[in-house]
């Protein structure tokens, strides 16, 4: 009986995982790429994983021992990949169960694999040492679901853990419980001063707060003073909520709903999709596990048609996450933006300037590939973008002989106490003219400050414009040239 139960549980888990991945193909493709698979091969690798899981589920029915051995091999391989990722400080979302489990990797992931592996062992050895293995499976189950259950309890109990006890512009304190009155879905949108993409999103935030007030609560959390024309804006100058929800780039959003793990969206486009989806769900299309499984089944039924359609398609649009443009790479991911960064000489290396850059998410250009520039733990690379450009920016020209910092494609370290900021080690250049978005058009700062800057031809900007145009993305106008000093 226990062997049969183990077969059913294990086979069901593999079948559910494969089906849910089919219903979340985009998420699965991104997850595979996050583990280091080239983006061009990520879709194929994702389908191979789905096929493997369906195959294991089928073997557990037709040839249980072979299915159990295959499950053990697959679980061991995935656990090894997880261990390597954790050892390197990487915690990508695995989408192991599609949208049912789109959470970052962690030690509970290994505990879950251990639980499944124990079930596979029970089947493989035909129930020998059954009670010992059952006890081990229960222990692994506790290690798997225990941390998540604890987080849910603490989140319901109060707001300290979630980092939410924040004032609004009138001085009133808002807690998670107060924001969740009526148990409506809550979308927290995170922004910070100087973030042009955040400012551009504000009119939509205000509109969401007004139009969706009966269905979804939308709150803006700002790392600076409450100065925006948004009805519900909370101030988080200590960035406690940013740290609690692991917000490393702005704009970002977090969806909090009953019975669901928090869902994070990074970048304006992803935030719009999250809010729209949440509003639709609150209208009656309940975003429950049962509903997701129904959608997963629909995805399975349509998989064959999708494959045939793909074969008949003569070409496809460029991958919007990575596009090569005339020797440069346009990437849609987290990066360090140094266009206005002030810098100081490194105390240990005279050829290096250390610059205070901001961590943002969106399209950026650089000469390193997107995988080379991808965030790994607290490490990220800098790139060029106009994502934060606003009317206050200007292009300041500094004369030859004035030191400046070349920050394009350099390695940066995210500040763990302020994850919206990164320290970048940039190459100090002491010859040639330079241009910078920093300085506020004050030419005197050319000599008083080392600015992150570029040569007057602005390398990679032509590829940036061309790539955005190819992808049909809106193009933010470049700042105007500062007037010549009198």
mmCIF file of N, CA and C in Angstrom, residues 89 192 239 242-243 246-250 266 333-337 354-361 373-382 410-425:
data_model
loop_
_atom_site.group_PDB
_atom_site.id
_atom_site.type_symbol
_atom_site.label_atom_id
_atom_site.label_comp_id
_atom_site.label_asym_id
_atom_site.label_seq_id
_atom_site.Cartn_x
_atom_site.Cartn_y
_atom_site.Cartn_z
ATOM 1 N N UNK A 89 25.940 32.095 -4.888
ATOM 2 C CA UNK A 89 25.108 33.219 -4.475
ATOM 3 C C UNK A 89 23.965 33.530 -5.412
ATOM 4 N N UNK A 192 11.859 55.214 -6.373
ATOM 5 C CA UNK A 192 12.868 55.981 -5.649
ATOM 6 C C UNK A 192 13.134 57.287 -6.389
ATOM 7 N N UNK A 239 14.307 52.073 3.742
ATOM 8 C CA UNK A 239 14.223 50.969 2.780
ATOM 9 C C UNK A 239 13.995 49.622 3.460
ATOM 10 N N UNK A 242 11.858 47.589 1.139
ATOM 11 C CA UNK A 242 12.685 47.187 0.000
ATOM 12 C C UNK A 242 13.477 45.929 0.351
ATOM 13 N N UNK A 243 14.094 45.947 1.538
ATOM 14 C CA UNK A 243 14.903 44.802 1.951
ATOM 15 C C UNK A 243 14.032 43.581 2.233
ATOM 16 N N UNK A 246 13.060 42.052 -0.949
ATOM 17 C CA UNK A 246 14.200 41.826 -1.841
ATOM 18 C C UNK A 246 14.081 42.652 -3.121
ATOM 19 N N UNK A 247 13.717 43.927 -2.962
ATOM 20 C CA UNK A 247 13.611 44.829 -4.109
ATOM 21 C C UNK A 247 14.986 45.418 -4.380
ATOM 22 N N UNK A 248 15.573 45.043 -5.501
ATOM 23 C CA UNK A 248 16.923 45.480 -5.848
ATOM 24 C C UNK A 248 16.941 46.474 -7.000
ATOM 25 N N UNK A 249 15.803 46.684 -7.635
ATOM 26 C CA UNK A 249 15.742 47.609 -8.764
ATOM 27 C C UNK A 249 14.363 48.244 -8.791
ATOM 28 N N UNK A 250 14.299 49.455 -9.325
ATOM 29 C CA UNK A 250 13.018 50.146 -9.432
ATOM 30 C C UNK A 250 12.793 50.580 -10.874
ATOM 31 N N UNK A 266 9.246 43.168 -12.127
ATOM 32 C CA UNK A 266 10.315 44.161 -12.241
ATOM 33 C C UNK A 266 10.216 44.867 -13.586
ATOM 34 N N UNK A 333 16.992 43.418 -18.387
ATOM 35 C CA UNK A 333 17.319 42.771 -17.122
ATOM 36 C C UNK A 333 17.799 43.825 -16.122
ATOM 37 N N UNK A 334 18.171 43.373 -14.946
ATOM 38 C CA UNK A 334 18.686 44.270 -13.912
ATOM 39 C C UNK A 334 20.121 44.675 -14.245
ATOM 40 N N UNK A 335 20.429 45.948 -14.025
ATOM 41 C CA UNK A 335 21.777 46.439 -14.307
ATOM 42 C C UNK A 335 22.062 47.654 -13.438
ATOM 43 N N UNK A 336 23.323 48.057 -13.411
ATOM 44 C CA UNK A 336 23.719 49.271 -12.703
ATOM 45 C C UNK A 336 23.796 50.410 -13.711
ATOM 46 N N UNK A 337 23.172 51.521 -13.377
ATOM 47 C CA UNK A 337 23.133 52.680 -14.267
ATOM 48 C C UNK A 337 23.988 53.788 -13.663
ATOM 49 N N UNK A 354 35.765 54.646 -7.964
ATOM 50 C CA UNK A 354 34.606 53.951 -7.405
ATOM 51 C C UNK A 354 33.403 54.883 -7.514
ATOM 52 N N UNK A 355 32.363 54.410 -8.219
ATOM 53 C CA UNK A 355 31.218 55.265 -8.537
ATOM 54 C C UNK A 355 29.950 54.747 -7.868
ATOM 55 N N UNK A 356 29.125 55.686 -7.406
ATOM 56 C CA UNK A 356 27.834 55.353 -6.794
ATOM 57 C C UNK A 356 26.763 55.338 -7.875
ATOM 58 N N UNK A 357 26.380 54.148 -8.308
ATOM 59 C CA UNK A 357 25.407 53.987 -9.381
ATOM 60 C C UNK A 357 24.087 53.469 -8.815
ATOM 61 N N UNK A 358 23.025 53.570 -9.607
ATOM 62 C CA UNK A 358 21.716 53.098 -9.164
ATOM 63 C C UNK A 358 21.410 51.769 -9.847
ATOM 64 N N UNK A 359 20.670 50.915 -9.150
ATOM 65 C CA UNK A 359 20.280 49.615 -9.688
ATOM 66 C C UNK A 359 18.870 49.745 -10.251
ATOM 67 N N UNK A 360 18.724 49.465 -11.523
ATOM 68 C CA UNK A 360 17.427 49.592 -12.183
ATOM 69 C C UNK A 360 17.174 48.346 -13.021
ATOM 70 N N UNK A 361 15.971 48.271 -13.556
ATOM 71 C CA UNK A 361 15.592 47.140 -14.391
ATOM 72 C C UNK A 361 14.980 47.670 -15.675
ATOM 73 N N UNK A 373 26.335 39.958 -18.308
ATOM 74 C CA UNK A 373 25.885 41.107 -17.517
ATOM 75 C C UNK A 373 24.785 40.756 -16.526
ATOM 76 N N UNK A 374 24.300 39.524 -16.547
ATOM 77 C CA UNK A 374 23.188 39.144 -15.674
ATOM 78 C C UNK A 374 23.595 39.224 -14.207
ATOM 79 N N UNK A 375 22.653 39.634 -13.376
ATOM 80 C CA UNK A 375 22.912 39.735 -11.942
ATOM 81 C C UNK A 375 23.209 38.369 -11.357
ATOM 82 N N UNK A 376 24.196 38.306 -10.474
ATOM 83 C CA UNK A 376 24.547 37.080 -9.769
ATOM 84 C C UNK A 376 24.742 37.428 -8.304
ATOM 85 N N UNK A 377 23.752 37.115 -7.490
ATOM 86 C CA UNK A 377 23.820 37.505 -6.088
ATOM 87 C C UNK A 377 23.817 39.015 -5.958
ATOM 88 N N UNK A 378 24.852 39.558 -5.338
ATOM 89 C CA UNK A 378 24.960 41.014 -5.200
ATOM 90 C C UNK A 378 25.841 41.620 -6.281
ATOM 91 N N UNK A 379 26.272 40.808 -7.226
ATOM 92 C CA UNK A 379 27.119 41.311 -8.314
ATOM 93 C C UNK A 379 26.274 41.602 -9.546
ATOM 94 N N UNK A 380 26.558 42.721 -10.180
ATOM 95 C CA UNK A 380 25.842 43.120 -11.381
ATOM 96 C C UNK A 380 26.785 43.981 -12.208
ATOM 97 N N UNK A 381 26.517 44.112 -13.480
ATOM 98 C CA UNK A 381 27.363 44.960 -14.327
ATOM 99 C C UNK A 381 26.613 46.223 -14.729
ATOM 100 N N UNK A 382 27.392 47.225 -15.065
ATOM 101 C CA UNK A 382 26.801 48.484 -15.496
ATOM 102 C C UNK A 382 26.555 48.447 -17.000
ATOM 103 N N UNK A 410 31.372 47.491 -16.546
ATOM 104 C CA UNK A 410 32.244 47.130 -15.421
ATOM 105 C C UNK A 410 31.447 46.382 -14.354
ATOM 106 N N UNK A 411 32.160 45.686 -13.492
ATOM 107 C CA UNK A 411 31.520 44.953 -12.405
ATOM 108 C C UNK A 411 31.149 45.901 -11.268
ATOM 109 N N UNK A 412 30.009 45.614 -10.649
ATOM 110 C CA UNK A 412 29.514 46.434 -9.547
ATOM 111 C C UNK A 412 29.054 45.518 -8.420
ATOM 112 N N UNK A 413 29.015 46.071 -7.231
ATOM 113 C CA UNK A 413 28.559 45.334 -6.055
ATOM 114 C C UNK A 413 27.366 46.068 -5.458
ATOM 115 N N UNK A 414 26.232 45.362 -5.370
ATOM 116 C CA UNK A 414 25.021 45.962 -4.816
ATOM 117 C C UNK A 414 25.174 46.129 -3.309
ATOM 118 N N UNK A 415 24.794 47.278 -2.816
ATOM 119 C CA UNK A 415 24.849 47.570 -1.385
ATOM 120 C C UNK A 415 23.753 46.766 -0.680
ATOM 121 N N UNK A 416 24.132 45.862 0.210
ATOM 122 C CA UNK A 416 23.138 45.005 0.867
ATOM 123 C C UNK A 416 22.238 45.788 1.809
ATOM 124 N N UNK A 417 22.699 46.935 2.293
ATOM 125 C CA UNK A 417 21.856 47.753 3.169
ATOM 126 C C UNK A 417 20.964 48.705 2.386
ATOM 127 N N UNK A 418 21.296 48.916 1.123
ATOM 128 C CA UNK A 418 20.509 49.780 0.246
ATOM 129 C C UNK A 418 20.562 49.186 -1.155
ATOM 130 N N UNK A 419 19.735 48.174 -1.421
ATOM 131 C CA UNK A 419 19.850 47.410 -2.668
ATOM 132 C C UNK A 419 19.503 48.185 -3.924
ATOM 133 N N UNK A 420 19.111 49.443 -3.800
ATOM 134 C CA UNK A 420 18.864 50.258 -4.989
ATOM 135 C C UNK A 420 20.131 50.964 -5.458
ATOM 136 N N UNK A 421 21.248 50.739 -4.757
ATOM 137 C CA UNK A 421 22.509 51.404 -5.073
ATOM 138 C C UNK A 421 23.597 50.350 -5.244
ATOM 139 N N UNK A 422 24.525 50.615 -6.154
ATOM 140 C CA UNK A 422 25.653 49.707 -6.365
ATOM 141 C C UNK A 422 26.943 50.510 -6.465
ATOM 142 N N UNK A 423 28.021 49.946 -5.951
ATOM 143 C CA UNK A 423 29.351 50.526 -6.091
ATOM 144 C C UNK A 423 30.013 49.890 -7.308
ATOM 145 N N UNK A 424 30.404 50.711 -8.264
ATOM 146 C CA UNK A 424 31.016 50.211 -9.490
ATOM 147 C C UNK A 424 32.479 50.658 -9.561
ATOM 148 N N UNK A 425 33.342 49.727 -9.930
ATOM 149 C CA UNK A 425 34.769 50.020 -10.078
ATOM 150 C C UNK A 425 35.034 50.343 -11.546
#
